[in-house]
Amino acid sequence: MTAIRQGKIFSRKRVNLGTVAPLELPFSIQIDICSACNLKCSFCFHSDQQAIAQANAKFGKMPYSLFCSIMDDIKREWADRGKKVKKLRLFKIGEPLLHPQVCDMVRYAKEAEVAECIEITTNGTLLEPEMSDQLIKAGLDILNISVNGINEAQYRDVCQYELDFQRFRQNIKYFYDRRDQCKVFIKYSDIGYRQDEKDRFYQTFEDCCDEIFVETISSTLWPDTNVKDKIVNAGVGTYGQELKQKKVCPFLFTTMVINDRGIAHLCCVDWKSAYPLGDLKQERISQIWHGETLSAYQRMHLTDGKNSMEICRNCESLSANTTDDIDGYADEILERMGMQR
């Protein structure tokens, strides 16, 4: 069967965020079970070793016990009261399949019934048949695969990685053919590729997934790195939509991001975890979500103060990586939060 050509953001009906924010619980919780990565893609901060050294950034794997504790907290605070997160995403800045207990984590979260959907995004290079069988058996709902090249030479050039491309494709097809209820989405990370390269991507992988798309990479995605110098900015959003400069970041109202040490922080762009919101090892998740720190950041955006935050000033993610636009609802959301301009 030939895959549908569309960005994954269009695969589900979206709620009008402006009419429901602030939320009792996040739509999405993103947990970085492994912040390390086996690739050094030119469009990712992992390729800028100087920036990583300057930031003294450390990468590692979340302890399984901490992950289980977070799942138990989500269950206690929300799921046991009939509230489920729409998506639990077991990835952020690293490669989740590097974690030796990734399948156990999927299984634990699934059995805890904390989310409507459990999702992983991977570069797919470690997706061997045994791993695929275990992920499917554990109950994974969505597997997003970021294909970062259409041949071995491109992986070598873009990702600094030696890859048996034929085996890579065969392993993806193995998962897809046995996926059970799991949906498979494949994207190609466009950093300025020619149209014939994009066509080759579709031809190579459209029988290996349910949906497929060429996504545009934002040149401002990773602040304080040299990534922007390596990307040909197409001037459109991630999903090909027209870019509109927004004043209010929707992600502050929909998503909780947790690093491998259990620290909730501002957003996925905050790769250095420089804007912490709370520590899941010491605080309940609901306390952090409704806490003063996040509320202060939300109010700053709602009152035209986004540019006072260094990380937000030049960030294109709020315009490029989501179709949500809540600028026109700012006063209404402030009122629901019991705040004023």
Coordinates of C-alpha atoms in Angstrom, one line a residue:
M1 CA 0.0 0.0 0.0
T2 CA 1.3 3.5 -0.9
A3 CA 1.6 5.9 2.1
I4 CA -0.4 9.1 2.4
R5 CA 1.8 12.1 1.7
Q6 CA 1.1 14.5 4.5
G7 CA 2.8 15.9 7.6
K8 CA 2.0 14.0 10.8
I9 CA 0.4 17.1 12.4
F10 CA -2.5 16.8 9.9
S11 CA -3.2 13.1 10.8
R12 CA -5.4 14.0 13.8
K13 CA -8.1 16.5 14.3
R14 CA -6.8 19.4 16.4
V15 CA -8.6 21.3 19.1
N16 CA -8.8 25.1 18.9
L17 CA -6.2 25.8 21.6
G18 CA -7.2 29.4 22.1
T19 CA -10.7 28.4 23.3
V20 CA -9.5 25.8 25.9
A21 CA -6.1 27.2 27.3
P22 CA -5.0 27.0 30.0
L23 CA -5.2 23.2 30.2
E24 CA -5.8 21.1 33.3
L25 CA -3.1 18.8 32.0
P26 CA -0.8 18.9 29.0
F27 CA -1.9 17.6 25.7
S28 CA 1.6 16.2 25.3
I29 CA 4.4 15.1 27.7
Q30 CA 7.8 14.7 26.1
I31 CA 10.3 12.7 28.0
D32 CA 13.9 12.5 26.9
I33 CA 14.6 8.9 27.9
C34 CA 18.0 9.2 26.1
S35 CA 19.6 12.5 25.3
A36 CA 22.7 11.0 23.6
C37 CA 22.6 10.3 19.9
N38 CA 24.6 8.0 17.6
L39 CA 24.3 10.5 14.6
K40 CA 25.8 14.0 14.3
C41 CA 23.4 15.4 11.7
S42 CA 24.4 18.8 10.3
F43 CA 20.9 20.2 11.1
C44 CA 21.1 19.2 14.8
F45 CA 23.0 20.7 17.6
H46 CA 24.7 17.4 18.3
S47 CA 26.9 18.2 15.3
D48 CA 28.3 21.4 17.0
Q49 CA 30.8 20.0 19.4
Q50 CA 32.1 23.4 20.3
A51 CA 28.7 24.6 21.4
I52 CA 28.2 21.5 23.4
A53 CA 31.5 22.0 25.1
Q54 CA 30.8 25.7 25.9
A55 CA 27.4 24.8 27.3
N56 CA 29.0 21.9 29.4
A57 CA 26.1 19.8 28.2
K58 CA 26.0 16.2 29.4
F59 CA 24.0 13.5 27.6
G60 CA 22.8 10.3 29.2
K61 CA 19.9 7.9 29.8
M62 CA 17.0 8.3 32.2
P63 CA 17.1 5.7 34.9
Y64 CA 14.3 3.2 34.5
S65 CA 13.2 3.7 38.1
L66 CA 12.8 7.5 37.5
F67 CA 10.8 6.9 34.4
C68 CA 8.4 4.5 36.3
S69 CA 8.2 7.1 39.1
I70 CA 7.1 9.8 36.6
M71 CA 4.5 7.4 35.1
D72 CA 3.2 6.6 38.6
D73 CA 2.9 10.3 39.3
I74 CA 1.0 11.0 36.0
K75 CA -1.3 8.1 36.9
R76 CA -1.9 9.3 40.4
E77 CA -2.4 13.0 39.5
W78 CA -4.5 12.7 36.4
A79 CA -5.2 9.2 34.9
D80 CA -6.8 7.8 38.1
R81 CA -9.2 10.8 37.8
G82 CA -10.2 9.8 34.3
K83 CA -7.8 12.3 32.6
K84 CA -5.3 11.1 30.0
V85 CA -2.5 12.9 28.2
K86 CA -3.2 12.9 24.5
K87 CA 0.4 11.9 23.6
L88 CA 3.3 10.6 25.7
R89 CA 6.4 11.1 23.6
L90 CA 9.5 9.1 24.6
F91 CA 12.1 11.3 22.9
K92 CA 13.4 14.8 22.7
I93 CA 17.0 15.6 21.8
G94 CA 18.5 12.1 21.6
E95 CA 18.0 8.7 20.1
P96 CA 15.6 6.7 22.3
L97 CA 16.5 3.3 20.9
L98 CA 19.9 3.7 22.5
H99 CA 18.2 3.1 25.9
P100 CA 18.5 -0.6 26.7
Q101 CA 15.1 -0.5 28.5
V102 CA 13.1 1.5 25.9
C103 CA 10.7 -1.4 25.3
D104 CA 10.1 -1.9 29.0
M105 CA 9.4 1.9 29.3
V106 CA 6.8 1.6 26.5
R107 CA 5.2 -1.4 28.2
Y108 CA 5.1 0.3 31.6
A109 CA 3.5 3.4 30.3
K110 CA 1.0 1.4 28.3
E111 CA 0.0 -0.7 31.3
A112 CA -0.3 2.5 33.4
E113 CA -2.8 3.9 30.9
V114 CA -1.6 7.4 31.3
A115 CA -1.9 8.5 27.7
E116 CA -4.1 8.0 24.7
C117 CA -1.1 7.5 22.5
I118 CA 2.5 6.5 23.1
E119 CA 5.0 7.7 20.5
I120 CA 8.6 7.4 19.7
T121 CA 10.7 9.4 17.2
T122 CA 13.9 7.6 16.0
N123 CA 16.5 7.9 13.3
G124 CA 15.8 4.2 12.7
T125 CA 19.4 3.1 12.5
L126 CA 19.0 0.8 15.5
L127 CA 15.6 -0.6 14.4
E128 CA 16.7 -4.3 14.1
P129 CA 14.1 -7.0 13.9
E130 CA 14.3 -8.0 17.5
M131 CA 13.9 -4.4 18.6
S132 CA 10.9 -4.1 16.3
D133 CA 9.2 -7.2 17.7
Q134 CA 9.6 -6.0 21.2
L135 CA 8.3 -2.4 20.6
I136 CA 5.3 -3.8 18.8
K137 CA 4.6 -6.3 21.6
A138 CA 5.0 -3.5 24.2
G139 CA 2.1 -1.7 22.6
L140 CA 3.8 1.3 20.9
D141 CA 1.1 3.4 19.1
I142 CA 3.2 5.6 16.8
L143 CA 6.7 5.2 15.4
N144 CA 8.1 8.3 13.7
I145 CA 11.2 7.6 11.7
S146 CA 13.4 10.5 10.6
V147 CA 15.2 9.5 7.4
N148 CA 18.2 11.8 7.0
G149 CA 19.5 10.5 3.7
I150 CA 18.5 8.6 0.6
N151 CA 21.8 6.7 0.2
E152 CA 24.9 5.8 2.1
A153 CA 26.9 8.8 0.8
Q154 CA 24.3 11.2 2.0
Y155 CA 24.3 9.7 5.5
R156 CA 28.1 9.9 5.5
D157 CA 27.9 13.6 4.5
V158 CA 24.9 14.8 6.4
C159 CA 25.0 12.6 9.5
Q160 CA 28.7 11.6 9.8
Y161 CA 27.5 8.0 10.0
E162 CA 28.4 4.8 8.1
L163 CA 25.2 3.0 7.2
D164 CA 24.2 -0.1 5.2
F165 CA 21.3 1.7 3.5
Q166 CA 19.7 -1.5 2.0
R167 CA 19.6 -3.1 5.4
F168 CA 18.3 0.1 7.0
R169 CA 15.4 0.1 4.6
Q170 CA 14.7 -3.6 5.0
N171 CA 14.6 -3.1 8.8
I172 CA 12.0 -0.3 8.5
K173 CA 9.9 -2.5 6.1
Y174 CA 10.2 -5.3 8.7
F175 CA 8.6 -3.1 11.4
Y176 CA 5.9 -1.8 9.0
D177 CA 4.9 -5.3 7.9
R178 CA 4.4 -6.4 11.5
R179 CA 3.3 -3.2 13.1
D180 CA -0.1 -4.4 14.4
Q181 CA -2.0 -1.3 15.6
C182 CA 1.1 0.9 15.5
K183 CA 1.2 3.7 12.9
V184 CA 4.4 4.4 11.1
F185 CA 5.3 7.9 9.9
I186 CA 8.4 8.6 7.9
K187 CA 9.8 12.1 7.2
Y188 CA 12.8 13.4 5.3
S189 CA 14.6 16.3 6.9
D190 CA 14.9 18.9 4.1
I191 CA 17.9 21.2 4.6
G192 CA 17.9 22.4 1.0
Y193 CA 17.6 19.2 -1.0
R194 CA 16.9 19.1 -4.7
Q195 CA 13.4 18.0 -6.0
D196 CA 14.9 14.8 -7.5
E197 CA 16.3 13.9 -4.1
K198 CA 12.9 14.4 -2.5
D199 CA 11.3 12.3 -5.2
R200 CA 13.8 9.5 -4.6
F201 CA 12.9 9.6 -0.9
Y202 CA 9.2 9.1 -1.6
Q203 CA 9.9 6.3 -4.1
T204 CA 12.2 4.5 -1.6
F205 CA 10.0 4.6 1.5
E206 CA 6.4 5.1 0.5
D207 CA 5.7 1.4 0.9
C208 CA 7.2 1.3 4.3
C209 CA 4.9 3.5 6.3
D210 CA 1.3 4.8 6.7
E211 CA 2.2 8.4 6.1
I212 CA 5.2 10.1 4.6
F213 CA 6.4 13.7 4.2
V214 CA 9.3 16.0 3.5
E215 CA 9.6 18.3 6.4
T216 CA 11.4 21.7 6.3
I217 CA 14.0 22.2 9.0
S218 CA 14.0 25.6 10.8
S219 CA 17.3 27.4 10.8
T220 CA 16.6 28.8 14.3
L221 CA 15.7 25.5 15.9
W222 CA 18.9 25.2 17.9
P223 CA 20.0 28.5 19.5
D224 CA 23.6 29.2 20.3
T225 CA 24.9 26.7 17.7
N226 CA 26.2 26.9 14.1
V227 CA 23.3 24.9 12.8
K228 CA 21.8 27.9 11.0
D229 CA 24.9 28.1 8.8
K230 CA 24.3 24.6 7.4
I231 CA 20.6 25.0 6.4
V232 CA 19.1 26.5 3.3
N233 CA 16.1 28.2 4.8
A234 CA 13.1 27.6 2.5
G235 CA 11.0 30.4 4.0
V236 CA 8.1 28.0 4.9
G237 CA 7.1 26.1 8.0
T238 CA 7.9 22.6 8.9
Y239 CA 4.8 21.3 7.0
G240 CA 5.0 23.6 4.1
Q241 CA 2.7 26.2 5.6
E242 CA 3.2 29.9 5.2
L243 CA 5.2 31.4 8.0
K244 CA 3.5 33.9 10.3
Q245 CA 5.3 35.6 13.1
K246 CA 3.5 34.8 16.3
K247 CA 3.6 36.6 19.6
V248 CA 2.5 33.7 21.8
C249 CA 4.1 30.3 21.7
P250 CA 1.4 27.6 21.7
F251 CA 3.9 25.0 23.1
L252 CA 3.9 26.7 26.5
F253 CA 0.3 25.8 26.8
T254 CA 0.2 22.3 25.3
T255 CA 3.5 20.5 26.1
M256 CA 5.6 19.5 29.1
V257 CA 9.2 18.7 28.3
I258 CA 11.3 16.6 30.7
N259 CA 15.0 15.9 30.3
D260 CA 16.8 12.6 31.1
R261 CA 17.5 13.8 34.7
G262 CA 13.8 14.4 35.4
I263 CA 14.0 18.1 35.1
A264 CA 10.9 19.8 33.4
H265 CA 12.1 22.7 31.4
L266 CA 10.7 25.3 29.0
C267 CA 10.5 23.6 25.6
C268 CA 12.3 21.2 23.3
V269 CA 14.3 24.1 21.8
D270 CA 15.9 24.5 25.2
W271 CA 18.5 21.9 24.5
K272 CA 20.7 23.1 27.4
S273 CA 17.8 22.9 29.9
A274 CA 18.6 26.5 30.8
Y275 CA 15.0 27.3 31.7
P276 CA 13.9 24.8 34.4
L277 CA 10.4 24.6 35.6
G278 CA 10.7 21.9 38.3
D279 CA 12.3 18.6 39.3
L280 CA 10.1 15.5 38.9
K281 CA 12.3 13.7 41.5
Q282 CA 11.0 16.2 44.2
E283 CA 7.8 17.7 42.9
R284 CA 4.5 16.4 41.6
I285 CA 3.9 16.8 37.9
S286 CA 0.7 18.7 38.5
Q287 CA 2.5 21.2 40.7
I288 CA 5.0 22.0 38.0
W289 CA 2.4 22.2 35.3
H290 CA 0.3 24.7 37.4
G291 CA 3.4 26.2 39.0
E292 CA 4.4 29.9 39.2
T293 CA 7.4 29.5 37.0
L294 CA 5.5 28.2 33.9
S295 CA 2.7 30.6 34.6
A296 CA 5.1 33.5 34.5
Y297 CA 6.5 32.5 31.1
Q298 CA 3.0 32.0 29.8
R299 CA 1.9 35.5 31.0
M300 CA 5.1 37.0 29.5
H301 CA 4.1 35.7 26.1
L302 CA 0.4 36.6 26.5
T303 CA 1.4 40.3 27.3
D304 CA 3.7 40.8 24.3
G305 CA 6.8 40.0 26.4
K306 CA 8.2 37.2 24.3
N307 CA 11.1 39.2 23.0
S308 CA 12.4 39.8 26.5
M309 CA 13.3 36.1 26.7
E310 CA 16.6 35.4 24.9
I311 CA 15.6 31.9 23.9
C312 CA 12.2 33.1 22.5
R313 CA 13.3 36.3 20.8
N314 CA 14.5 34.8 17.5
C315 CA 12.9 31.4 17.7
E316 CA 11.0 30.3 14.7
S317 CA 9.6 27.2 16.2
L318 CA 6.4 28.7 17.4
S319 CA 5.6 29.7 13.8
A320 CA 7.2 26.9 11.9
N321 CA 6.6 23.8 14.0
T322 CA 2.9 24.1 14.7
T323 CA -0.3 25.3 13.0
D324 CA -1.7 26.5 16.3
D325 CA -2.2 30.3 16.6
I326 CA -3.5 31.8 19.8
D327 CA -2.3 35.4 19.4
G328 CA -5.9 36.5 19.0
Y329 CA -7.0 34.8 22.2
A330 CA -4.4 36.3 24.5
D331 CA -6.7 38.4 26.6
E332 CA -9.3 35.6 26.8
I333 CA -6.7 33.2 28.1
L334 CA -5.3 35.7 30.6
E335 CA -8.8 36.2 31.9
R336 CA -9.3 32.4 32.4
M337 CA -5.9 32.3 34.2
G338 CA -7.2 35.1 36.5
M339 CA -4.6 37.5 35.2
Q340 CA -4.5 40.9 33.6
R341 CA -2.2 42.7 31.2

